[in-house]
PDB file of C-alpha atoms in Angstrom:
ATOM      1  CA  MET X   4      31.483  69.938  95.987  1.00  0.00           C
ATOM      2  CA  SER X   5      30.778  72.424  93.374  1.00  0.00           C
ATOM      3  CA  ALA X   6      28.717  75.421  95.731  1.00  0.00           C
ATOM      4  CA  PRO X   7      28.783  76.513  99.110  1.00  0.00           C
ATOM      5  CA  THR X   8      28.322  73.492 101.148  1.00  0.00           C
ATOM      6  CA  PHE X   9      29.179  74.415 104.941  1.00  0.00           C
ATOM      7  CA  PRO X  10      28.378  77.706 106.401  1.00  0.00           C
ATOM      8  CA  PRO X  11      30.943  79.229 108.914  1.00  0.00           C
ATOM      9  CA  HIS X  12      31.042  76.879 111.757  1.00  0.00           C
ATOM     10  CA  GLY X  13      33.446  75.971 114.719  1.00  0.00           C
ATOM     11  CA  HIS X  14      35.905  73.304 115.582  1.00  0.00           C
ATOM     12  CA  TYR X  15      37.732  72.385 118.693  1.00  0.00           C
ATOM     13  CA  GLY X  16      40.163  70.408 119.751  1.00  0.00           C
ATOM     14  CA  PHE X  17      41.488  68.758 116.886  1.00  0.00           C
ATOM     15  CA  SER X  18      42.901  69.695 113.077  1.00  0.00           C
ATOM     16  CA  ALA X  19      41.205  70.025 110.129  1.00  0.00           C
ATOM     17  CA  VAL X  20      43.054  69.573 107.089  1.00  0.00           C
ATOM     18  CA  SER X  21      42.063  70.503 103.494  1.00  0.00           C
ATOM     19  CA  TYR X  22      43.799  69.034 100.441  1.00  0.00           C
ATOM     20  CA  VAL X  23      42.923  70.176  97.272  1.00  0.00           C
ATOM     21  CA  PHE X  24      43.621  67.578  94.088  1.00  0.00           C
ATOM     22  CA  LEU X  25      45.778  68.549  91.070  1.00  0.00           C
ATOM     23  CA  ASP X  26      42.638  67.912  88.957  1.00  0.00           C
ATOM     24  CA  SER X  27      40.064  69.992  90.864  1.00  0.00           C
ATOM     25  CA  GLU X  28      38.253  72.535  88.446  1.00  0.00           C
ATOM     26  CA  THR X  29      38.670  75.244  90.986  1.00  0.00           C
ATOM     27  CA  GLY X  30      40.567  76.190  94.186  1.00  0.00           C
ATOM     28  CA  ILE X  31      38.953  76.749  97.943  1.00  0.00           C
ATOM     29  CA  ASN X  32      38.523  80.095  99.453  1.00  0.00           C
ATOM     30  CA  ASN X  33      39.284  79.835 103.062  1.00  0.00           C
ATOM     31  CA  ARG X  34      38.410  82.440 105.953  1.00  0.00           C
ATOM     32  CA  ASP X  35      38.700  81.862 109.576  1.00  0.00           C
ATOM     33  CA  SER X  36      38.090  83.700 112.981  1.00  0.00           C
ATOM     34  CA  LEU X  37      41.905  84.631 112.870  1.00  0.00           C
ATOM     35  CA  GLY X  38      41.536  86.721 110.217  1.00  0.00           C
ATOM     36  CA  ASN X  39      43.103  84.451 107.276  1.00  0.00           C
ATOM     37  CA  ARG X  40      41.457  84.679 104.193  1.00  0.00           C
ATOM     38  CA  ASN X  41      43.861  82.713 101.344  1.00  0.00           C
ATOM     39  CA  LEU X  42      42.717  80.299  98.322  1.00  0.00           C
ATOM     40  CA  ILE X  43      43.830  76.903  98.225  1.00  0.00           C
ATOM     41  CA  LEU X  44      44.861  76.313  94.762  1.00  0.00           C
ATOM     42  CA  PRO X  45      44.911  72.561  93.211  1.00  0.00           C
ATOM     43  CA  GLY X  46      47.310  70.976  95.028  1.00  0.00           C
ATOM     44  CA  GLY X  47      47.922  72.933  97.746  1.00  0.00           C
ATOM     45  CA  LEU X  48      46.890  72.051 101.841  1.00  0.00           C
ATOM     46  CA  HIS X  49      45.606  73.739 104.518  1.00  0.00           C
ATOM     47  CA  TRP X  50      45.939  72.951 108.143  1.00  0.00           C
ATOM     48  CA  THR X  51      43.642  74.546 110.943  1.00  0.00           C
ATOM     49  CA  THR X  52      44.346  73.440 114.268  1.00  0.00           C
ATOM     50  CA  ALA X  53      41.357  74.383 116.135  1.00  0.00           C
ATOM     51  CA  GLY X  54      42.872  73.695 119.707  1.00  0.00           C
ATOM     52  CA  SER X  55      40.894  76.106 122.177  1.00  0.00           C
ATOM     53  CA  GLY X  56      38.388  76.710 119.347  1.00  0.00           C
ATOM     54  CA  ILE X  57      38.034  78.727 116.060  1.00  0.00           C
ATOM     55  CA  MET X  58      35.635  79.584 113.132  1.00  0.00           C
ATOM     56  CA  HIS X  59      36.052  79.081 109.678  1.00  0.00           C
ATOM     57  CA  GLU X  60      34.452  78.449 106.394  1.00  0.00           C
ATOM     58  CA  GLU X  61      35.436  76.944 103.059  1.00  0.00           C
ATOM     59  CA  ILE X  62      33.494  77.320  99.707  1.00  0.00           C
ATOM     60  CA  PRO X  63      34.507  76.699  95.753  1.00  0.00           C
ATOM     61  CA  ALA X  64      36.288  79.866  94.614  1.00  0.00           C
ATOM     62  CA  GLU X  65      34.279  79.828  91.392  1.00  0.00           C
ATOM     63  CA  THR X  66      30.486  79.065  91.328  1.00  0.00           C
ATOM     64  CA  GLY X  67      29.453  76.227  89.305  1.00  0.00           C
ATOM     65  CA  ARG X  68      33.008  74.642  89.103  1.00  0.00           C
ATOM     66  CA  THR X  69      33.807  71.680  90.821  1.00  0.00           C
ATOM     67  CA  VAL X  70      35.964  71.308  93.644  1.00  0.00           C
ATOM     68  CA  HIS X  71      37.563  67.780  94.143  1.00  0.00           C
ATOM     69  CA  SER X  72      39.271  67.604  97.710  1.00  0.00           C
ATOM     70  CA  LEU X  73      39.407  65.724 101.084  1.00  0.00           C
ATOM     71  CA  GLN X  74      39.113  67.044 104.647  1.00  0.00           C
ATOM     72  CA  ILE X  75      40.729  65.151 107.189  1.00  0.00           C
ATOM     73  CA  PHE X  76      40.223  65.676 110.969  1.00  0.00           C
ATOM     74  CA  ILE X  77      43.522  64.819 112.947  1.00  0.00           C
ATOM     75  CA  GLU X  78      42.986  64.374 116.621  1.00  0.00           C
ATOM     76  CA  LEU X  79      45.350  66.610 119.081  1.00  0.00           C
ATOM     77  CA  ALA X  80      47.062  65.390 121.797  1.00  0.00           C
ATOM     78  CA  ALA X  81      45.224  65.869 125.490  1.00  0.00           C
ATOM     79  CA  HIS X  82      47.650  68.211 126.270  1.00  0.00           C
ATOM     80  CA  GLN X  83      47.530  70.250 122.543  1.00  0.00           C
ATOM     81  CA  LYS X  84      43.456  70.157 122.741  1.00  0.00           C
ATOM     82  CA  ASP X  85      43.424  73.960 124.719  1.00  0.00           C
ATOM     83  CA  MET X  86      46.455  75.341 122.664  1.00  0.00           C
ATOM     84  CA  ALA X  87      46.185  78.486 120.708  1.00  0.00           C
ATOM     85  CA  PRO X  88      44.188  77.903 117.482  1.00  0.00           C
ATOM     86  CA  ASP X  89      46.627  78.495 113.951  1.00  0.00           C
ATOM     87  CA  ALA X  90      46.902  77.553 110.434  1.00  0.00           C
ATOM     88  CA  LEU X  91      49.487  76.792 108.308  1.00  0.00           C
ATOM     89  CA  SER X  92      49.119  76.689 104.459  1.00  0.00           C
ATOM     90  CA  LEU X  93      51.305  75.129 101.884  1.00  0.00           C
ATOM     91  CA  GLU X  94      51.298  76.411  98.195  1.00  0.00           C
ATOM     92  CA  PRO X  95      51.369  73.827  95.116  1.00  0.00           C
ATOM     93  CA  HIS X  96      54.692  74.676  93.727  1.00  0.00           C
ATOM     94  CA  ASN X  97      56.309  73.733  97.564  1.00  0.00           C
ATOM     95  CA  VAL X  98      55.105  70.441  97.784  1.00  0.00           C
ATOM     96  CA  PRO X  99      57.593  67.609  97.147  1.00  0.00           C
ATOM     97  CA  VAL X 100      57.141  65.285  94.453  1.00  0.00           C
ATOM     98  CA  VAL X 101      58.915  62.030  93.677  1.00  0.00           C
ATOM     99  CA  GLN X 102      58.865  60.796  90.253  1.00  0.00           C
ATOM    100  CA  MET X 103      59.171  56.784  89.406  1.00  0.00           C
ATOM    101  CA  PRO X 104      58.748  54.843  86.368  1.00  0.00           C
ATOM    102  CA  GLY X 105      54.850  54.626  86.431  1.00  0.00           C
ATOM    103  CA  VAL X 106      54.705  56.372  89.577  1.00  0.00           C
ATOM    104  CA  LYS X 107      54.367  60.173  90.889  1.00  0.00           C
ATOM    105  CA  VAL X 108      54.049  60.765  94.725  1.00  0.00           C
ATOM    106  CA  ARG X 109      53.171  64.094  96.089  1.00  0.00           C
ATOM    107  CA  VAL X 110      54.159  64.875  99.713  1.00  0.00           C
ATOM    108  CA  PRO X 111      51.710  67.514 101.588  1.00  0.00           C
ATOM    109  CA  LEU X 112      52.768  66.052 104.872  1.00  0.00           C
ATOM    110  CA  GLY X 113      55.490  63.968 105.954  1.00  0.00           C
ATOM    111  CA  VAL X 114      57.791  62.298 104.463  1.00  0.00           C
ATOM    112  CA  PHE X 115      58.272  59.532 101.689  1.00  0.00           C
ATOM    113  CA  GLY X 116      61.917  58.613 101.237  1.00  0.00           C
ATOM    114  CA  GLN X 117      64.464  61.895 101.031  1.00  0.00           C
ATOM    115  CA  ALA X 118      61.231  64.012 100.000  1.00  0.00           C
ATOM    116  CA  ARG X 119      59.688  65.858 103.336  1.00  0.00           C
ATOM    117  CA  SER X 120      56.947  68.732 103.855  1.00  0.00           C
ATOM    118  CA  PRO X 121      58.452  71.871 104.525  1.00  0.00           C
ATOM    119  CA  LEU X 122      55.032  71.981 107.058  1.00  0.00           C
ATOM    120  CA  MET X 123      55.819  71.106 110.675  1.00  0.00           C
ATOM    121  CA  PRO X 124      52.322  70.735 112.162  1.00  0.00           C
ATOM    122  CA  PRO X 125      51.589  69.805 115.599  1.00  0.00           C
ATOM    123  CA  THR X 126      50.619  66.294 114.836  1.00  0.00           C
ATOM    124  CA  PRO X 127      53.455  64.830 112.796  1.00  0.00           C
ATOM    125  CA  VAL X 128      51.392  62.619 110.129  1.00  0.00           C
ATOM    126  CA  ASP X 129      52.473  61.408 106.507  1.00  0.00           C
ATOM    127  CA  VAL X 130      50.005  61.790 103.832  1.00  0.00           C
ATOM    128  CA  LEU X 131      51.005  60.618 100.174  1.00  0.00           C
ATOM    129  CA  ASP X 132      49.064  61.522  96.832  1.00  0.00           C
ATOM    130  CA  ILE X 133      50.234  58.866  94.983  1.00  0.00           C
ATOM    131  CA  SER X 134      49.296  58.358  91.066  1.00  0.00           C
ATOM    132  CA  LEU X 135      50.023  55.126  89.450  1.00  0.00           C
ATOM    133  CA  ASP X 136      49.758  53.710  85.967  1.00  0.00           C
ATOM    134  CA  ASP X 137      48.214  51.084  84.876  1.00  0.00           C
ATOM    135  CA  GLY X 138      50.470  47.846  85.762  1.00  0.00           C
ATOM    136  CA  ALA X 139      52.618  50.005  87.753  1.00  0.00           C
ATOM    137  CA  LYS X 140      53.631  49.070  91.638  1.00  0.00           C
ATOM    138  CA  LEU X 141      54.591  51.115  94.705  1.00  0.00           C
ATOM    139  CA  VAL X 142      56.537  49.609  98.079  1.00  0.00           C
ATOM    140  CA  LEU X 143      55.598  51.989 100.903  1.00  0.00           C
ATOM    141  CA  PRO X 144      57.060  51.653 104.207  1.00  0.00           C
ATOM    142  CA  ILE X 145      54.770  51.862 107.460  1.00  0.00           C
ATOM    143  CA  PHE X 146      57.189  53.019 110.032  1.00  0.00           C
ATOM    144  CA  SER X 147      57.636  51.140 113.218  1.00  0.00           C
ATOM    145  CA  HIS X 148      54.792  51.628 115.742  1.00  0.00           C
ATOM    146  CA  HIS X 149      52.763  53.395 112.618  1.00  0.00           C
ATOM    147  CA  CYS X 150      48.964  52.426 111.939  1.00  0.00           C
ATOM    148  CA  ALA X 151      47.925  53.799 108.302  1.00  0.00           C
ATOM    149  CA  PHE X 152      45.083  53.409 105.902  1.00  0.00           C
ATOM    150  CA  VAL X 153      44.718  53.842 102.368  1.00  0.00           C
ATOM    151  CA  ILE X 154      41.816  55.531 100.503  1.00  0.00           C
ATOM    152  CA  PRO X 155      41.531  54.832  96.892  1.00  0.00           C
ATOM    153  CA  ILE X 156      40.567  58.076  94.988  1.00  0.00           C
ATOM    154  CA  PHE X 157      40.352  56.759  91.506  1.00  0.00           C
ATOM    155  CA  GLY X 158      40.936  53.368  89.792  1.00  0.00           C
ATOM    156  CA  THR X 159      41.374  49.863  90.970  1.00  0.00           C
ATOM    157  CA  LEU X 160      44.435  49.126  92.946  1.00  0.00           C
ATOM    158  CA  LEU X 161      45.831  45.673  94.736  1.00  0.00           C
ATOM    159  CA  VAL X 162      47.080  46.822  98.243  1.00  0.00           C
ATOM    160  CA  ASP X 163      49.315  43.632  99.307  1.00  0.00           C
ATOM    161  CA  GLY X 164      47.296  41.401  96.581  1.00  0.00           C
ATOM    162  CA  ARG X 165      43.594  42.490  97.901  1.00  0.00           C
ATOM    163  CA  ARG X 166      41.579  44.351  95.119  1.00  0.00           C
ATOM    164  CA  PHE X 167      40.159  47.819  96.439  1.00  0.00           C
ATOM    165  CA  ALA X 168      38.166  50.324  94.235  1.00  0.00           C
ATOM    166  CA  ARG X 169      37.103  54.004  95.277  1.00  0.00           C
ATOM    167  CA  ASP X 170      33.527  52.808  96.220  1.00  0.00           C
ATOM    168  CA  ASP X 171      34.500  50.212  98.510  1.00  0.00           C
ATOM    169  CA  PHE X 172      33.502  50.972 101.941  1.00  0.00           C
ATOM    170  CA  LYS X 173      36.594  48.507 103.678  1.00  0.00           C
ATOM    171  CA  LEU X 174      39.336  50.771 103.370  1.00  0.00           C
ATOM    172  CA  PRO X 175      43.022  49.116 103.743  1.00  0.00           C
ATOM    173  CA  ILE X 176      44.144  49.730 107.315  1.00  0.00           C
ATOM    174  CA  PHE X 177      46.999  49.078 108.888  1.00  0.00           C
ATOM    175  CA  SER X 178      47.288  48.411 112.839  1.00  0.00           C
ATOM    176  CA  GLN X 179      50.545  49.518 114.908  1.00  0.00           C
ATOM    177  CA  GLN X 180      53.360  47.115 114.938  1.00  0.00           C
ATOM    178  CA  GLU X 181      56.318  47.343 116.578  1.00  0.00           C
ATOM    179  CA  LYS X 182      58.866  46.673 113.471  1.00  0.00           C
ATOM    180  CA  GLN X 183      58.696  48.789 110.642  1.00  0.00           C
ATOM    181  CA  ARG X 184      56.804  46.837 107.400  1.00  0.00           C
ATOM    182  CA  ARG X 185      56.040  47.275 104.072  1.00  0.00           C
ATOM    183  CA  ILE X 186      52.802  47.405 101.555  1.00  0.00           C
ATOM    184  CA  THR X 187      52.931  46.726  98.187  1.00  0.00           C
ATOM    185  CA  LEU X 188      50.423  49.014  95.927  1.00  0.00           C
ATOM    186  CA  GLU X 189      49.650  47.950  92.303  1.00  0.00           C
ATOM    187  CA  ALA X 190      47.086  49.851  89.715  1.00  0.00           C
ATOM    188  CA  VAL X 191      44.895  47.268  87.598  1.00  0.00           C
ATOM    189  CA  GLU X 192      42.332  47.750  85.128  1.00  0.00           C
ATOM    190  CA  GLY X 193      44.042  51.283  84.143  1.00  0.00           C
ATOM    191  CA  SER X 194      45.687  53.921  85.958  1.00  0.00           C
ATOM    192  CA  ALA X 195      44.601  55.046  90.153  1.00  0.00           C
ATOM    193  CA  LYS X 196      45.214  57.401  92.411  1.00  0.00           C
ATOM    194  CA  VAL X 197      45.195  56.649  96.135  1.00  0.00           C
ATOM    195  CA  VAL X 198      45.627  58.350  99.095  1.00  0.00           C
ATOM    196  CA  PHE X 199      48.092  57.097 102.118  1.00  0.00           C
ATOM    197  CA  PHE X 200      47.932  58.046 105.606  1.00  0.00           C
ATOM    198  CA  GLY X 201      50.333  56.953 108.262  1.00  0.00           C
ATOM    199  CA  GLY X 202      51.206  58.252 111.932  1.00  0.00           C
ATOM    200  CA  ARG X 203      51.608  57.185 115.455  1.00  0.00           C
ATOM    201  CA  PRO X 204      48.585  56.920 117.553  1.00  0.00           C
ATOM    202  CA  VAL X 205      48.134  60.276 119.666  1.00  0.00           C
ATOM    203  CA  GLY X 206      49.206  59.857 123.023  1.00  0.00           C
ATOM    204  CA  THR X 207      52.165  57.719 122.505  1.00  0.00           C
ATOM    205  CA  GLN X 208      55.424  59.678 123.782  1.00  0.00           C
ATOM    206  CA  ASP X 209      58.080  58.984 120.825  1.00  0.00           C
ATOM    207  CA  HIS X 210      56.540  60.576 117.715  1.00  0.00           C
ATOM    208  CA  GLY X 211      60.400  58.897 115.897  1.00  0.00           C
ATOM    209  CA  ARG X 212      60.648  56.700 113.057  1.00  0.00           C
ATOM    210  CA  SER X 213      62.810  54.325 114.022  1.00  0.00           C
ATOM    211  CA  SER X 214      62.968  50.842 112.018  1.00  0.00           C
TER     212      SER X 214
END
């Protein structure tokens, strides 16, 4: 977005998570009914736990400059839906980064290898911002009993050999399985960026990552 898009609005019973990509021309001014006012910089993340109810507004920090971001709605477990609203912020320089040949992985939420996000949200999820050079490959684990999906942000990639691009409407989705599995991402026809989401379905008792 490049101008105010959403007037102040309310949420209840889930979390609204905003992540601004590093290539964004500007950040997002965030404010909410808890009294929080902060700037989500490119590369940063803001997690709003709506719980029993919250009002918030997010607008581009600079009019006429384009914000490149994702907003993700993440469900809360039934016993958390009436919890007091809260907010968590992660500055860009605090996002762990894993660098490999041809691959860069930012870890704003969850874990990747030995890298772990410092945020501890009420719903444990993995969100990975992955950049791949042309021809680069990355093997990603999907933990036991987790579901996962992948969103191409730009470029074209193969996900376990299947071709996906930004404008494809059928995203690579991986259903819950008892055992850990692995998927392979490969950039083709140039560099690519993809966001990986993983987590246990809400309501399952054990949020561990056992294999």
